CSV table of C-alpha atoms in Angstrom, one decimal:
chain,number,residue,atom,x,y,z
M,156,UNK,CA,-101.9,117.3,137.2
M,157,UNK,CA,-98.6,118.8,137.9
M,158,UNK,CA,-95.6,117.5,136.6
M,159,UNK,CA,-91.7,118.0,136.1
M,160,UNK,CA,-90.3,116.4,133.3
M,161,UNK,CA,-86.5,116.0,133.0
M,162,UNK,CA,-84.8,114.6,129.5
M,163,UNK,CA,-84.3,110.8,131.1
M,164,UNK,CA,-81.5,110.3,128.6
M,165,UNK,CA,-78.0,110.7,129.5
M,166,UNK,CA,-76.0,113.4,127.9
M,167,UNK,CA,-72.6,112.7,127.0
M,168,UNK,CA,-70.3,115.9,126.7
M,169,UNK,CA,-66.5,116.2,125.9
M,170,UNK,CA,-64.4,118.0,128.7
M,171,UNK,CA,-64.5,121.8,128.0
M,172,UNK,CA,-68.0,122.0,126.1
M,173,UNK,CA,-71.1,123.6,127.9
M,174,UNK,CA,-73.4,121.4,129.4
M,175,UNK,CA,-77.3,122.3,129.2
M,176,UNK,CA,-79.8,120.5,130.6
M,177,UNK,CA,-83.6,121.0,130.0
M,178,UNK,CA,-86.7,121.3,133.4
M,179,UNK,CA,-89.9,121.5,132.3
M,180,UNK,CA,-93.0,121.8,134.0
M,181,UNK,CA,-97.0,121.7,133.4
M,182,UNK,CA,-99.8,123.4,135.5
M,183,UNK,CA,-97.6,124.7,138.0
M,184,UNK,CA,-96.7,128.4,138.9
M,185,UNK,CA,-94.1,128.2,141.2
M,186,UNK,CA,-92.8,131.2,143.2
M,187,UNK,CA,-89.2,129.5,142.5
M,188,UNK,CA,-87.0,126.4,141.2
M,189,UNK,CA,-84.1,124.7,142.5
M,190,UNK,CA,-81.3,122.5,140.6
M,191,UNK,CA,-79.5,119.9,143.1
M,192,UNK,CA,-76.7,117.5,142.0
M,193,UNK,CA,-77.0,113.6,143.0
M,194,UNK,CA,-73.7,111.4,142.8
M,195,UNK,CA,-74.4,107.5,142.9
M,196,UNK,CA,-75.2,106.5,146.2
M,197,UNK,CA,-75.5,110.1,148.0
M,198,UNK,CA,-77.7,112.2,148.8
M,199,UNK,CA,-78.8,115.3,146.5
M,200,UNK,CA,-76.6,118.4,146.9
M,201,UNK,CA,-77.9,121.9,146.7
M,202,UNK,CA,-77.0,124.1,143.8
M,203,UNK,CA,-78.8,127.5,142.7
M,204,UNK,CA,-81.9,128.5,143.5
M,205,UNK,CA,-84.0,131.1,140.7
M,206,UNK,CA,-86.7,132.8,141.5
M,207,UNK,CA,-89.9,133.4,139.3
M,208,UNK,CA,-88.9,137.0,138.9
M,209,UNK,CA,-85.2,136.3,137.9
M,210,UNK,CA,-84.6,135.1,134.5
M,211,UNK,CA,-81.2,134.6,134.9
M,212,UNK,CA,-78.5,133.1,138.3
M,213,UNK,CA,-74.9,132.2,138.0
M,214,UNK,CA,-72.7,130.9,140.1
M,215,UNK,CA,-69.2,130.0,138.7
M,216,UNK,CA,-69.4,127.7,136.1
M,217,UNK,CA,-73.3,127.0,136.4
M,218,UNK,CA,-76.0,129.2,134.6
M,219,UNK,CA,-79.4,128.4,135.1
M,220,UNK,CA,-82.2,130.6,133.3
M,221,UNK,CA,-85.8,130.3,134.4
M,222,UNK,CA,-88.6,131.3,131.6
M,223,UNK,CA,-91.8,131.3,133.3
M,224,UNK,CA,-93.5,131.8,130.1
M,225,UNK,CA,-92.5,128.5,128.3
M,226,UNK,CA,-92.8,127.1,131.8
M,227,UNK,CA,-88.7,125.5,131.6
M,228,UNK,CA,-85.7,125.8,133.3
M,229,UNK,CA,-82.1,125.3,131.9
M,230,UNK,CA,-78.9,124.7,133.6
M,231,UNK,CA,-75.7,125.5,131.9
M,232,UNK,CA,-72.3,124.0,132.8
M,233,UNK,CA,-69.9,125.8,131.3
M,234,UNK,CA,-65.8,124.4,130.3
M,235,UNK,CA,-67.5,121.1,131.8
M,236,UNK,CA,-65.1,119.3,133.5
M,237,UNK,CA,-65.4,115.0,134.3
M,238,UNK,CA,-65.6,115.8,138.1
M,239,UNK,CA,-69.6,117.3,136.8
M,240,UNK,CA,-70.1,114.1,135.6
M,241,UNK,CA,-73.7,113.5,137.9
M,242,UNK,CA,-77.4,112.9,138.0
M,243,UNK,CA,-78.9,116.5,137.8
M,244,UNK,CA,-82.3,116.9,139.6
M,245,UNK,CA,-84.6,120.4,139.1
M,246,UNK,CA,-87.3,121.0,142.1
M,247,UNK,CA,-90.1,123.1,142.0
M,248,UNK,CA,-92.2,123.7,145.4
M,249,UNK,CA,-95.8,123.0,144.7
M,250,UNK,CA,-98.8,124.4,144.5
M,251,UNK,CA,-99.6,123.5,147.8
M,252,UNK,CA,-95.9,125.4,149.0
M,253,UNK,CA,-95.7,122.6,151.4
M,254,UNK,CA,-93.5,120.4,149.4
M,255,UNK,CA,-91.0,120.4,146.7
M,256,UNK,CA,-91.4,118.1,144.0
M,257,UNK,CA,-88.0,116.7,142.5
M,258,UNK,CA,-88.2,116.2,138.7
M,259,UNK,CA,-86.6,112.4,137.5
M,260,UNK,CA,-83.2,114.0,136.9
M,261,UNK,CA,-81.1,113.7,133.8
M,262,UNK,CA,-77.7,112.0,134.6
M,263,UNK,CA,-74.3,114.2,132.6
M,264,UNK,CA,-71.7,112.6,131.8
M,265,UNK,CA,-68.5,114.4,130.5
M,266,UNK,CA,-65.7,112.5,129.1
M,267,UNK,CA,-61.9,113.4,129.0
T,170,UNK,CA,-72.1,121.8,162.3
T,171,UNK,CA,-72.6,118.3,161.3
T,172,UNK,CA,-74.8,117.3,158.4
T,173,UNK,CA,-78.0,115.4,158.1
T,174,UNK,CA,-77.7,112.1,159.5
T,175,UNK,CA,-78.8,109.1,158.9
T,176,UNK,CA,-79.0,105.5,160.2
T,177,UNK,CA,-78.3,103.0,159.6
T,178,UNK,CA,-77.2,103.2,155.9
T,179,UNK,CA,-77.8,100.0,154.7
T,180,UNK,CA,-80.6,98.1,156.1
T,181,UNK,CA,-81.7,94.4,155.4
T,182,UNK,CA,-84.7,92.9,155.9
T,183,UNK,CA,-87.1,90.1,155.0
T,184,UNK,CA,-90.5,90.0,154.1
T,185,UNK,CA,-93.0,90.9,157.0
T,186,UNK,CA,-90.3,92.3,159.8
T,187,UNK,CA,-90.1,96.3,160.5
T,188,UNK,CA,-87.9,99.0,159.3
T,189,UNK,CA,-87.0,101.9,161.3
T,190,UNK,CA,-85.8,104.7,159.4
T,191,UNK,CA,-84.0,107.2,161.5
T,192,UNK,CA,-82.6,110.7,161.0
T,193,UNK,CA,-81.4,113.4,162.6
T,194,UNK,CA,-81.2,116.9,160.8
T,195,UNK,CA,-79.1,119.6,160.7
T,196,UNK,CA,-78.5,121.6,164.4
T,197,UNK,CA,-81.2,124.3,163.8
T,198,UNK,CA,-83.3,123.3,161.6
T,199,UNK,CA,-87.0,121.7,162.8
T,200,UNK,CA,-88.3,120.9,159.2
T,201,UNK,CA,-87.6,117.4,157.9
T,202,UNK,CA,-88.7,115.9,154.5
T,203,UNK,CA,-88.6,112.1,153.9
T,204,UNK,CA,-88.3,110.9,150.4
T,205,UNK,CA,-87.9,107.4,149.1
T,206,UNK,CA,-86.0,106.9,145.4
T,207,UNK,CA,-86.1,103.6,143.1
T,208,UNK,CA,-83.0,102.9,141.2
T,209,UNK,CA,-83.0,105.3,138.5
T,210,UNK,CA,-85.7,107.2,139.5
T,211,UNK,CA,-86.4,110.5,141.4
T,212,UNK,CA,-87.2,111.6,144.5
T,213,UNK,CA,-90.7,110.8,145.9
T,214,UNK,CA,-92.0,112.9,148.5
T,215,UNK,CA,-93.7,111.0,151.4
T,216,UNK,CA,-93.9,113.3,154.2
T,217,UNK,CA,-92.8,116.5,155.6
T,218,UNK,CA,-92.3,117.0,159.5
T,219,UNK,CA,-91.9,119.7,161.8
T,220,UNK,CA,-91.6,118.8,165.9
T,221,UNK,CA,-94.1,117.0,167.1
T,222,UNK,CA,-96.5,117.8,164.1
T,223,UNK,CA,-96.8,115.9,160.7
T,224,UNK,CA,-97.6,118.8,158.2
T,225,UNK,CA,-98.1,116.8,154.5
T,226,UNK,CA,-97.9,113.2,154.5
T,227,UNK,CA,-99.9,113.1,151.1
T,228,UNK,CA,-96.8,111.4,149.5
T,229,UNK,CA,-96.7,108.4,152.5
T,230,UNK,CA,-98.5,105.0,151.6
T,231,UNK,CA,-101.4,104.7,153.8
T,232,UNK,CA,-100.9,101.5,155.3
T,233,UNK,CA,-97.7,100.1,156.5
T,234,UNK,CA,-95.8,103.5,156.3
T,235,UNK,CA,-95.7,105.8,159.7
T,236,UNK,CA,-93.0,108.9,160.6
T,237,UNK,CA,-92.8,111.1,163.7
T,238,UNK,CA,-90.4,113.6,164.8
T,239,UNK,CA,-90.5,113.9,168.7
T,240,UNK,CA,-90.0,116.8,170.7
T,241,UNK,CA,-86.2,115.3,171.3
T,242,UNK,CA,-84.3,113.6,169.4
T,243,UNK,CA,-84.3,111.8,165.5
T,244,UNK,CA,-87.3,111.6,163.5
T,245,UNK,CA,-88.0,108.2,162.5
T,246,UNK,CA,-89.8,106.5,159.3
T,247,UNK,CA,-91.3,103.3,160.2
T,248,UNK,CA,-92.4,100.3,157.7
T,249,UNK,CA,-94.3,97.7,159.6
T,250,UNK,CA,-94.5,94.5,157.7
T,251,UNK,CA,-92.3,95.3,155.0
T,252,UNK,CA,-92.4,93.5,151.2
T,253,UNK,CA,-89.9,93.4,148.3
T,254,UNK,CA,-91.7,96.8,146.3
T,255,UNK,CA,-90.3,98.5,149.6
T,256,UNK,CA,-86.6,97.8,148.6
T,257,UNK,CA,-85.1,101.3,148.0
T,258,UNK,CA,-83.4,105.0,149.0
T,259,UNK,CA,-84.7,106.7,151.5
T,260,UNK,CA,-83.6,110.0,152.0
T,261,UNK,CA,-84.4,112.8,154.9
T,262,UNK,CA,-83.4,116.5,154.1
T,263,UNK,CA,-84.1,119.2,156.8
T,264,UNK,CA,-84.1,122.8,156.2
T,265,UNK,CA,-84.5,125.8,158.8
T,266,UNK,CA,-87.8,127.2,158.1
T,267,UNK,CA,-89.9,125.5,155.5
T,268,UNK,CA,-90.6,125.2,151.9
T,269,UNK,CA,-93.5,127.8,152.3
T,270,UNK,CA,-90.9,130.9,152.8
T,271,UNK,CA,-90.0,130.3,149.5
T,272,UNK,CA,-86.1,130.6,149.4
T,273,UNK,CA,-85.4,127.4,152.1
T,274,UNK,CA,-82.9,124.8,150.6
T,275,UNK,CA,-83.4,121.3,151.8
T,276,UNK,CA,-79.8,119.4,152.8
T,277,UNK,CA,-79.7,116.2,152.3
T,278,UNK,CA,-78.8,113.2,154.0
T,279,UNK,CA,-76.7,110.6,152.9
T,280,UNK,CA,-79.7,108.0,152.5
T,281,UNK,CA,-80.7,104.7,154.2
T,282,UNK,CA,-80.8,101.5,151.8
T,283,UNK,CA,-83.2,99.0,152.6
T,284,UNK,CA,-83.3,95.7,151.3
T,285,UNK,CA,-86.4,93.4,151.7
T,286,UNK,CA,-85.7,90.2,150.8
């Protein structure tokens, strides 16, 4: 069956360190992958999207690389900053392409 | 351009009444996505929308559990006879053409609460 795994355990990071946080995903081939930011009690934000073609997106301080071969994503926050400090969701649209699936989300924490 | 909205935000019920789940997406956009999330937990898909047509509703329980999303106005999630494993987030997110274009981003709404007691 398809699946999304997310590392469930928080990371703690000190202020100015990079942040990375690990997608992966089993029997899927999806055409892209998404990386949203949840704050407690909102709503998940949009953040990059990467298509399967693209091995590499930045925007600012985020990175996110997408190897379709090892089937993972990582998402890089670079000089991390406490105001990053969030639940950090990858989504992959499945093999269906009429849904996206959201992974469990690994919650960041970076401390002063 | 106002965001996804939702209503009400926190919703309390007890065991056996009905929950009505409303939300009203983005100005332009005619796809919406309902998704329900236990504390510490992901997002679970339960149904995607477009007017007046219910597309995937794999992810929706198969009793109890209803959505629609009229011609006009919100597009509602319904729980009839709700019981305390209902307690949770429920989140719409509407985007402007579909996931099956590929690039579409969801926005989310800010989540309705229920509480079944």
């Amino acid at each position: 069956s398809q699946k999304i795994e997310q590392n469930s355990e928080a990371l703690n990071i000190q202020e100015g360190k990079t942040a990375t946080l690990t997608c992966n995903y089993t029997n899927y081939s999806p055409a892209y992958l998404q990386w949203y930011r949840q704050d407690p009690g909102r709503g998940p934000v949009f953040l990059l999207l990467i298509r399967e073609n693209e091995k590499e997106k930045r925007k600012e301080r985020l990175k996110v690389t997408f190897d379709t071969t090892l089937k993972q994503s990582l998402f890089h926050i670079t000089a991390s900053q406490p105001a990053d400090s969030a639940t950090y969701l990858c989504a992959l649209e499945d093999s269906s392409a009429s849904k996206i699936i959201f992974g469990s989300g690994t919650r960041l924490s970076i401390r002063p | 351009n106002a965001g996804v909205m939702q209503n009400p935000r926190h919703l309390v019920r007890r065991r056996g009444q009905e929950a009505r789940l409303r939300c009203s997406p983005m100005k332009g956009h005619s796809h919406v996505y309902w998704y329900r999330q236990l504390p510490e937990e992901g997002l679970k898909f339960m149904v995607y929308l477009q007017k007046e047509n219910i597309i995937d509703e794999s992810g929706m329980p198969k009793e109890r559990f209803s959505a629609e999303f009229p011609k006009e106005g919100p597009s509602i999630l319904r729980i009839q006879q709700v019981v305390r494993g209902d307690s949770a987030a429920y989140f719409c997110a509407s985007s402007p053409s579909g996931t099956s274009f590929g690039t579409d981003t969801q926005y989310f709404g800010p989540g309705t609460r229920l509480t079944v007691l």
